[in-house]
Coordinates of C-alpha atoms and ligand atoms in Angstrom, one line a residue:
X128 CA -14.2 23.8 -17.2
X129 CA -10.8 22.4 -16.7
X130 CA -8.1 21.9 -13.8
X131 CA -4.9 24.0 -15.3
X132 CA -1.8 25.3 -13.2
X133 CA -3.9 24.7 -9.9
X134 CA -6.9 26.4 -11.1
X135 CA -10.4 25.5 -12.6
X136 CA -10.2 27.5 -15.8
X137 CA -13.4 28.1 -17.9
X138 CA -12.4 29.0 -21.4
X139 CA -8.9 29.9 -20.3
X140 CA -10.3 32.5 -17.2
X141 CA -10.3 31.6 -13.8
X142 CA -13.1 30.7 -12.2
X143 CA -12.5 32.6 -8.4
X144 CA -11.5 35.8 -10.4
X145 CA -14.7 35.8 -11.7
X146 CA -16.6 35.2 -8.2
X147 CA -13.7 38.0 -7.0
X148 CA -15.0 40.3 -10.1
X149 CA -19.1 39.7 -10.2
X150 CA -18.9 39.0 -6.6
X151 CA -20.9 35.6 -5.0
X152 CA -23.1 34.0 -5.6
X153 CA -22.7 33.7 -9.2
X154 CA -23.9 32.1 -12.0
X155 CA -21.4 30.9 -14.9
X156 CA -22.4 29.7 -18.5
X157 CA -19.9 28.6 -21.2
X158 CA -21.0 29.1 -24.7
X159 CA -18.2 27.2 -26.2
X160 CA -19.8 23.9 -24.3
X161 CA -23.7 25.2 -25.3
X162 CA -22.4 25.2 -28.9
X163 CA -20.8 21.6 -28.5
X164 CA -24.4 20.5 -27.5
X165 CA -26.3 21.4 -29.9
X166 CA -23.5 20.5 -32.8
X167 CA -23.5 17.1 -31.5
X168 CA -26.9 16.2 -31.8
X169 CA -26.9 18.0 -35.0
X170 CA -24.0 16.2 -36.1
X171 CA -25.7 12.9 -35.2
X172 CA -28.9 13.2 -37.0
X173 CA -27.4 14.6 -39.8
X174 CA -28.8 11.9 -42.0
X175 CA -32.0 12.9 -41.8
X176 CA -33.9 16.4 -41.5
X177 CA -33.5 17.7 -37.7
X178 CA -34.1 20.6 -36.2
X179 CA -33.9 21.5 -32.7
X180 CA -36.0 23.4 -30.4
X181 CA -34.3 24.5 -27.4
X182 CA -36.5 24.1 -24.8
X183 CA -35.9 27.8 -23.1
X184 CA -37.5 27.2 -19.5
X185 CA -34.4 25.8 -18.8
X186 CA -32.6 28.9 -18.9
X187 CA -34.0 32.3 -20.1
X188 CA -31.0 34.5 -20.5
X189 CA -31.9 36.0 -23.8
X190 CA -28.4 35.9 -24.3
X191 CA -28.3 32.4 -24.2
X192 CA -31.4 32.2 -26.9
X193 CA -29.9 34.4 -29.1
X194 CA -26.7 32.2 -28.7
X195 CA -29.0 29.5 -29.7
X196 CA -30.8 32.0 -32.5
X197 CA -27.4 32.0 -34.2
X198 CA -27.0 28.3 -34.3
X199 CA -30.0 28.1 -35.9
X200 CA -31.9 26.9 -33.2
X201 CA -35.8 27.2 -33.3
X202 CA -37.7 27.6 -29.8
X203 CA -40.1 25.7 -27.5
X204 CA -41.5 27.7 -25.4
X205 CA -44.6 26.9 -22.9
X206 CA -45.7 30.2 -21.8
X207 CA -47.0 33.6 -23.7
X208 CA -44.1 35.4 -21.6
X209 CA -41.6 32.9 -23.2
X210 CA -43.3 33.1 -26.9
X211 CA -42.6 37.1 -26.5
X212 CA -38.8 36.7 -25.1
X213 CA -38.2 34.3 -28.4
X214 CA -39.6 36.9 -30.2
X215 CA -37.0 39.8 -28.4
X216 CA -34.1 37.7 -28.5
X217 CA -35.0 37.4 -32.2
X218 CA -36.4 34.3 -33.3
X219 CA -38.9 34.5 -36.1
X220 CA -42.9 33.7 -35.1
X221 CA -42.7 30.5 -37.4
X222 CA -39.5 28.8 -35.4
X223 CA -41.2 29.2 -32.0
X224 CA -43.5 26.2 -31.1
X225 CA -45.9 27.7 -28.3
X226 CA -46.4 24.2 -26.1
X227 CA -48.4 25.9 -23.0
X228 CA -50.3 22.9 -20.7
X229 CA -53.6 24.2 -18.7
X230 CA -53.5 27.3 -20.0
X231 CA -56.7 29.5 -21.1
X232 CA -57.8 29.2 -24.7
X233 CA -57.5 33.1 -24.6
X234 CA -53.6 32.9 -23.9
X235 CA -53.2 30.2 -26.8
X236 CA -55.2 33.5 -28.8
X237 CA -52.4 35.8 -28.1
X238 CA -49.9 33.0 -29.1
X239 CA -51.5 32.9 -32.5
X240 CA -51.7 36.4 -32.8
X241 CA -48.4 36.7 -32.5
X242 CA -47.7 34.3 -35.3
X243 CA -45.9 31.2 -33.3
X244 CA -47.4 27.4 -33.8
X245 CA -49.4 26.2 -31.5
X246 CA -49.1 23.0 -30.0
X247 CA -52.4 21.4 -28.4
X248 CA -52.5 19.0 -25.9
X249 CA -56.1 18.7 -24.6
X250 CA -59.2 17.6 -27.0
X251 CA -61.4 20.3 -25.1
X252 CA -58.9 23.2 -25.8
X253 CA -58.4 21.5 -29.8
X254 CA -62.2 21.8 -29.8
X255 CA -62.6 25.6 -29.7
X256 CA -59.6 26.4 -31.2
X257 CA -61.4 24.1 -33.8
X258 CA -64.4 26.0 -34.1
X259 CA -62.4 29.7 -33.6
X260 CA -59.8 28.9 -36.3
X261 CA -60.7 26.0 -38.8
X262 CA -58.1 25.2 -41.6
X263 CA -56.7 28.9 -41.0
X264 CA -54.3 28.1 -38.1
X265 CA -52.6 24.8 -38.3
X266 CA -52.0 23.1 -35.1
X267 CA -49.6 20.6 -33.6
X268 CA -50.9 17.7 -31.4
X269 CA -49.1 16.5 -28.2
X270 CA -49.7 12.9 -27.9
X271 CA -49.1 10.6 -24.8
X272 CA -47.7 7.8 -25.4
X273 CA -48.0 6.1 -22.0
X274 CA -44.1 5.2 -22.3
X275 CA -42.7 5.4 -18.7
X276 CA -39.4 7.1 -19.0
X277 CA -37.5 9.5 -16.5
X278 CA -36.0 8.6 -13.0
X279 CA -37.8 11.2 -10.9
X280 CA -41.7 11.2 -10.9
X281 CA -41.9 14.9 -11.0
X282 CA -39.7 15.1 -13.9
X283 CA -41.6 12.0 -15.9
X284 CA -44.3 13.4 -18.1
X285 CA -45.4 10.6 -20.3
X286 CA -46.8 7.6 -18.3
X287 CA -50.8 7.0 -17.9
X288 CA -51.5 9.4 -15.2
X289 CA -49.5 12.1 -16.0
X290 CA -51.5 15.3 -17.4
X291 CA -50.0 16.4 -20.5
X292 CA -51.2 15.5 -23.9
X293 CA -53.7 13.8 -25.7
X294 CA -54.0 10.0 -24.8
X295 CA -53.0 7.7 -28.1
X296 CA -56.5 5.5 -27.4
X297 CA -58.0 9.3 -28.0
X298 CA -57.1 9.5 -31.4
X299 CA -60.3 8.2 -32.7
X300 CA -62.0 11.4 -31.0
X301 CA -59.5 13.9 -31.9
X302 CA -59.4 13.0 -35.8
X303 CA -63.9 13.6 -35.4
X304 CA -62.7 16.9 -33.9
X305 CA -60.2 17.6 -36.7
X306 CA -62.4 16.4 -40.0
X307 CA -65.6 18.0 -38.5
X308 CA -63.8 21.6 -38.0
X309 CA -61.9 21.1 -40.8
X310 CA -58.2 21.6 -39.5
X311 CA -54.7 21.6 -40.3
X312 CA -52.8 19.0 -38.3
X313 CA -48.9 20.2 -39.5
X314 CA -47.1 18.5 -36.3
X315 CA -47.2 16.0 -33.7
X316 CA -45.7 15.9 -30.6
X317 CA -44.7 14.0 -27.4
X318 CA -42.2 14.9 -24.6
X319 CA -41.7 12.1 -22.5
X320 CA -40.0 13.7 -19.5
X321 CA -35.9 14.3 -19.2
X322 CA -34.4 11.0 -17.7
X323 CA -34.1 9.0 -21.6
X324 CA -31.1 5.6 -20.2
X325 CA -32.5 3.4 -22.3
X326 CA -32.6 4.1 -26.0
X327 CA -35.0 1.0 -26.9
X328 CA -37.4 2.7 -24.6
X329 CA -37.2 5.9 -26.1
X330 CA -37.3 3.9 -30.4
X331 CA -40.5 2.2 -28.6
X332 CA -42.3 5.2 -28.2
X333 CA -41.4 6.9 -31.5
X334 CA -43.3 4.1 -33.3
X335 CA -46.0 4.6 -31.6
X336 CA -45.5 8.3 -32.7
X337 CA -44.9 6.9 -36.2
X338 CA -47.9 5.1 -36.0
X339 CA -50.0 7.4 -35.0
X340 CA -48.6 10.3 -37.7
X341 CA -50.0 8.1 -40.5
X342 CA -53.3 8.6 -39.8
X343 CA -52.6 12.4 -40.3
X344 CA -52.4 13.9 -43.6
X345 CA -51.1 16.8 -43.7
X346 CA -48.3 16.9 -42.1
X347 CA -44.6 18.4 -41.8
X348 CA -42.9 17.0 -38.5
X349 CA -42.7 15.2 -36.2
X350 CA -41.5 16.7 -32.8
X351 CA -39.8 13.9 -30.5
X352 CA -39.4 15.9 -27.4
X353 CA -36.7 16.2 -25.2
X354 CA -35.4 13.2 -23.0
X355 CA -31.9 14.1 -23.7
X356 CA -30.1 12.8 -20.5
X357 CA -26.7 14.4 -19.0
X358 CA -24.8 12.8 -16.5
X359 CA -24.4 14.1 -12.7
X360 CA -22.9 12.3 -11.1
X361 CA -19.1 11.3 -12.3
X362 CA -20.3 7.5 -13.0
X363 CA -23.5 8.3 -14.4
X364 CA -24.8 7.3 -17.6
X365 CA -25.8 10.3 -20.1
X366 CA -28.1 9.6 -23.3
X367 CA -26.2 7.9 -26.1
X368 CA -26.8 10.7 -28.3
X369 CA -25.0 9.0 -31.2
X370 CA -26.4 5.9 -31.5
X371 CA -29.5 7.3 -30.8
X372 CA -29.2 9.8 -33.9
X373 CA -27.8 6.2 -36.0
X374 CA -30.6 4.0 -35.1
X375 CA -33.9 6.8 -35.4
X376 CA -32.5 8.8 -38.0
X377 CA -32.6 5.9 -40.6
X378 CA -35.9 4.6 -39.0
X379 CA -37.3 8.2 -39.8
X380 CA -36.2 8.3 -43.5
X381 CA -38.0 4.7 -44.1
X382 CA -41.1 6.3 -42.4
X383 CA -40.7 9.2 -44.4
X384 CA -41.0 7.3 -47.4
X385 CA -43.8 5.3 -46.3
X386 CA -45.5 8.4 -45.7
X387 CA -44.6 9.6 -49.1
X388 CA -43.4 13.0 -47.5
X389 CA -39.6 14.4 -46.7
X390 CA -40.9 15.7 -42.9
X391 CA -38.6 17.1 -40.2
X392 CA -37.5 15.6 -37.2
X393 CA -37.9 18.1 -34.2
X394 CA -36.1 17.4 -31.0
X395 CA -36.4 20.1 -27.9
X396 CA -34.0 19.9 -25.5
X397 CA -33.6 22.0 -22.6
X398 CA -31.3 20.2 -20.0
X399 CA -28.8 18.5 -22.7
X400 CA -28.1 21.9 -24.6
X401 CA -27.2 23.8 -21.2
X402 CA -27.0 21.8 -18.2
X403 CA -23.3 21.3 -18.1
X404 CA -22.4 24.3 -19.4
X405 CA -23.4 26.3 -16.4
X406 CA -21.4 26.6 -13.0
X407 CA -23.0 28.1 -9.8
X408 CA -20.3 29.6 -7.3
X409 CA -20.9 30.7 -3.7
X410 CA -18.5 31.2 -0.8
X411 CA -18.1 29.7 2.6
X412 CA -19.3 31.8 5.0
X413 CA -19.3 29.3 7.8
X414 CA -17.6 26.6 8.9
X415 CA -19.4 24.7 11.8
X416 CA -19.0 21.5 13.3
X417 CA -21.4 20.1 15.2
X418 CA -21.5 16.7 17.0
X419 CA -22.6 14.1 14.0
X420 CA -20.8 16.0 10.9
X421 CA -19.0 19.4 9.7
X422 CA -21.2 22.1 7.6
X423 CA -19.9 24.3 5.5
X424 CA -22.4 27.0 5.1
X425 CA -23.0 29.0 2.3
X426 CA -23.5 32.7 1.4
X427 CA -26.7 31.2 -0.7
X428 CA -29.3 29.3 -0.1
X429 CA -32.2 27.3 -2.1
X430 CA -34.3 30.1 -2.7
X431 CA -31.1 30.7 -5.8
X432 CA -30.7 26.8 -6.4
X433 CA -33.7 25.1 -5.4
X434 CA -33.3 21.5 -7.4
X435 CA -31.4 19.2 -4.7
X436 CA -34.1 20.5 -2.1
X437 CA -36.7 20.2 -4.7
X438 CA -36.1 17.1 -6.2
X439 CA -33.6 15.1 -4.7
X440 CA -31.3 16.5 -8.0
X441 CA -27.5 15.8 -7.3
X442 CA -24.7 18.0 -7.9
X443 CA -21.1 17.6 -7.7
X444 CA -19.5 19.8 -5.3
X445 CA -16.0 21.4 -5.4
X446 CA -13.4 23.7 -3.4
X447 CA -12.3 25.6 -6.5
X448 CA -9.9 27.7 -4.1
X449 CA -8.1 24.5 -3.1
X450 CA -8.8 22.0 -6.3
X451 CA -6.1 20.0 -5.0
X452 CA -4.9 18.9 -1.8
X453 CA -6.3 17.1 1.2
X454 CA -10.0 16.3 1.3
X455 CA -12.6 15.4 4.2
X456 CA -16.1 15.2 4.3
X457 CA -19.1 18.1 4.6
X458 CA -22.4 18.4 4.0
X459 CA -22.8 21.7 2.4
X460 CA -26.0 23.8 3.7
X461 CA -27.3 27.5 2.6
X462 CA -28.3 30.1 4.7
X463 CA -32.1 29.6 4.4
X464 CA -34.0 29.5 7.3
X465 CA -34.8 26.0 7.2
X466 CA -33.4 22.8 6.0
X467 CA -31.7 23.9 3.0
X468 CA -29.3 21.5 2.2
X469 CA -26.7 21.1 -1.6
X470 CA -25.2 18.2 -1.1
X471 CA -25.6 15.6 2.0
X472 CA -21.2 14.2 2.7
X473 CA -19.6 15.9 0.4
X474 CA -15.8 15.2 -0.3
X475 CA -14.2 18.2 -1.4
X476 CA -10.5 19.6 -0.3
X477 CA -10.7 21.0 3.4
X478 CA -12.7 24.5 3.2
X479 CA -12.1 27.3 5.3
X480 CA -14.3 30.4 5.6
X481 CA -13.9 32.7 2.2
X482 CA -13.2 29.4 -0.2
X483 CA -15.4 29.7 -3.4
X484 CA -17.3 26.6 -3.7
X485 CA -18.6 25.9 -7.2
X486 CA -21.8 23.4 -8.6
X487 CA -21.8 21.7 -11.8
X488 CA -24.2 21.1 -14.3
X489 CA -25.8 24.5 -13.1
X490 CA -27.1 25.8 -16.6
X491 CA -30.5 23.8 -16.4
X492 CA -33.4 24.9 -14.2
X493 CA -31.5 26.7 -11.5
X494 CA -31.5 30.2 -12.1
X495 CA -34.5 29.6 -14.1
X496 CA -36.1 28.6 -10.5
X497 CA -34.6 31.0 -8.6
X498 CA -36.8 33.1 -6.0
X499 CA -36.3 36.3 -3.8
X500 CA -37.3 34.1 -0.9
X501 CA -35.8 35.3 2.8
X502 CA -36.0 38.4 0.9
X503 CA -32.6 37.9 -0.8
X504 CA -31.7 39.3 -4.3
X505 CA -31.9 36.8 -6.9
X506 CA -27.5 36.5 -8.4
X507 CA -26.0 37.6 -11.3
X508 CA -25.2 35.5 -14.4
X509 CA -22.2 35.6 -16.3
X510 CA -21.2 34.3 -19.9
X511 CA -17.8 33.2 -21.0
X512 CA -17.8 33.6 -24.7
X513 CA -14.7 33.2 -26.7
X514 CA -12.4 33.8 -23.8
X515 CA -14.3 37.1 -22.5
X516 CA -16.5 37.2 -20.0
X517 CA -19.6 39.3 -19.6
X518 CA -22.3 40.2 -17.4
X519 CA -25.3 38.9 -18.7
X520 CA -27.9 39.9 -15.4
X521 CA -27.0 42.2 -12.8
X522 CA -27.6 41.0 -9.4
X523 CA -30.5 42.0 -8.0
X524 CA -30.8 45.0 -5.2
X525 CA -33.5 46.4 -2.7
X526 CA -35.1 48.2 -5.7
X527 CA -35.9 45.3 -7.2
X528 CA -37.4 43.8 -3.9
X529 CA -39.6 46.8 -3.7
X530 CA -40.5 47.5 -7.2
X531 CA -44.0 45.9 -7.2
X532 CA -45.2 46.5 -3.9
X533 CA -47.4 49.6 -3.2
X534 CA -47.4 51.2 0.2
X535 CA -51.4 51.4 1.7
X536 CA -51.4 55.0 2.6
X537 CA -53.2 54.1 6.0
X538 CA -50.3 52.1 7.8
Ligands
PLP868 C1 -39.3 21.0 -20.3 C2 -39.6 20.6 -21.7 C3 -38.6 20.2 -22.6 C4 -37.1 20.1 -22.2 O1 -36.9 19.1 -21.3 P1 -35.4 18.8 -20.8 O2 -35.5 17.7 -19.9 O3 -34.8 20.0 -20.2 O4 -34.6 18.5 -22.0 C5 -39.0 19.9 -23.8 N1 -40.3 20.0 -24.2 C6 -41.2 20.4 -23.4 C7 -42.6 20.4 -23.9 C8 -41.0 20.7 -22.1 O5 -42.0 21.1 -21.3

């Protein structure tokens, strides 16, 4: 999105003619700046063997996988419902990695079954598929690495306590589980949560990775995860994708070698591939000014973009009707019915009732996390591809609300 003639512009269309057009709330996703994601870490591991896996719970829009489809993406995906959208959207069964956590041993069947690797991340589950599959299915193995990364606790996923994968001091176990059943390990795998600032972190955690892959024989990557970091606020730091792709792409070609194998590199991002190129709009129903500060209240609410509310998450805020001009400070509230607050003191241009107000870095886990709750419809979504837009969800209507609930005769 840029500032041109007055207007925020996204790919050359005007932002409120889109919220006039689809109506508010809306969701907005560039492809152009999904596409510039994914090229750039492309482009900066280029020295070695990448691929990436874009991590789809972010954002579903089987649009926005097939975008990714076409750019040669593969897929993570960590439930069956996800495997079988990768599959719709057109992804083929071997370019889908199935990494489910807690789930039943008979949902990781139906993942095999459909054809998709499989990635394990608890010995008792790498047991039975053990004795169920042998050497016929191989398997990937998420590891923890106990590395402490990520901001937010309920965003950090690879410290001590946290419950996904298989602790590095259980390897011993896991390689008795794997010799004795006679498996294929193809893949390992860590994700050590989203919030990667410090690079010599994130290099200290992939030798452990590296040093736990050469006890495995028979592998083909090594999947890294996401960790990818975008910036929020305007002064925040963002991952340093290209020294990051300088520094661990050469040190995965010398492992390679001491390996005695040419494996691929697997990255998934979610958040990094389509956090920034997403824009949620809503207008200002309200004005109200009260005694310690001046709401401006929303015709949305957190039930359609849940993460400040949820986890603290910050979003820059702006007055796209006005992008210039005199400012003052709100805190800008939805129309939940309780505290539902976007942003705590905003300063954006002065707002009056009917001004489009519009969220950045919308694109990651915001839709995706939408609810009906307060009984509203869920928005629609709209892409901007090369200059056009299009309606890629239709907003939601009392059908919808109704669709699954069954009358009891008797009332
Ligand atoms: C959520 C998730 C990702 C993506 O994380 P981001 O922070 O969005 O990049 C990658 N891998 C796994 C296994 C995940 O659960």
């Amino acid at each position: 999105m840029e500032l041109k003639k007055n207007q925020c512009v996204i790919d050359g269309i005007p932002v409120v003619s889109l919220a006039e057009k689809y109506g508010s709330p809306l969701y907005i996703y560039e492809s152009a700046r999904m596409i510039r994601q994914y090229k750039q870490i492309t482009e900066a591991f280029k020295s070695t063997r990448v691929k990436i896996n874009y991590a789809c719970k972010a954002l579903t829009n089987i649009n926005v996988l097939k975008l990714f489809k076409q750019l040669g993406s593969g897929l993570d995906a960590v439930s069956i419902q996800e495997v079988i959208l990768g599959l719709k959207a057109g992804f083929e069964p071997q370019d889908i990695l199935y990494t489910p956590n807690c789930v039943s041993i008979e949902e990781i069947e139906e993942a095999v079954e459909l054809g998709v690797r499989i990635n394990i991340d608890n010995i008792a589950i790498l047991e039975e598929f053990g004795h169920k599959y042998s050497s016929k299915v191989p398997v990937c193995i998420r590891i923890n690495p106990h590395i402490m990364a990520g901001a937010h606790h309920k965003i950090s996923t690879g410290h001590i306590d946290s419950k996904f994968g298989i602790s590095i001091y259980q390897m011993p176990h896991v390689h008795r589980i794997v010799e004795t059943n006679n498996m294929k390990v193809e893949g390992i795998h860590m994700h050590s949560g989203s919030d990667i600032l410090d690079i010599e972190v994130f290099l200290r955690a992939t030798e452990i990775m590296f040093d736990t892959a050469k006890e495995f024989k028979e592998l083909e990557y090594v999947d890294l995860g996401s960790g990818f970091k975008v910036s929020y606020r305007i002064d925040d730091v963002s991952t340093d994708v290209e020294a990051l792709g300088e520094h661990l792409s050469a040190r995965f070609n010398q492992f390679c070698e001491e390996y005695g194998k040419e494996l691929i590199l697997i990255f998934e991002p979610g958040k990094y591939l389509v956090s920034q190129a997403g824009y949620f709009v809503a207008r200002v129903n309200v004005i109200k000014q009260t005694t310690s500060t001046v709401f401006a209240g929303l015709d949305t609410g957190m039930n359609h973009f849940i993460r400040p509310m949820f986890y603290d998450a910050y979003h820059e805020v702006l007055n796209i009707s006005k992008p210039t001009g005199k400012t003052r400070i709100y805190t800008v509230v939805g129309y939940i019915c309780e505290t539902d607050t976007f942003g705590w003191n905003r300063k954006i241009t002065e707002a009056a009732e009917g001004d489009y107000l519009l969220f950045k870095n919308a694109g990651a886990y915001c839709y995706a996390m939408s609810s009906n709750y307060n009984s509203r419809f869920r928005p629609s979504e709209v892409m901007v591809h090369e200059g056009k837009d299009y309606l890629i969800r239709k907003r939601e209507d009392m059908e919808d609300l109704l669709r699954n609930q069954v009358e009891m005769e008797n009332l």
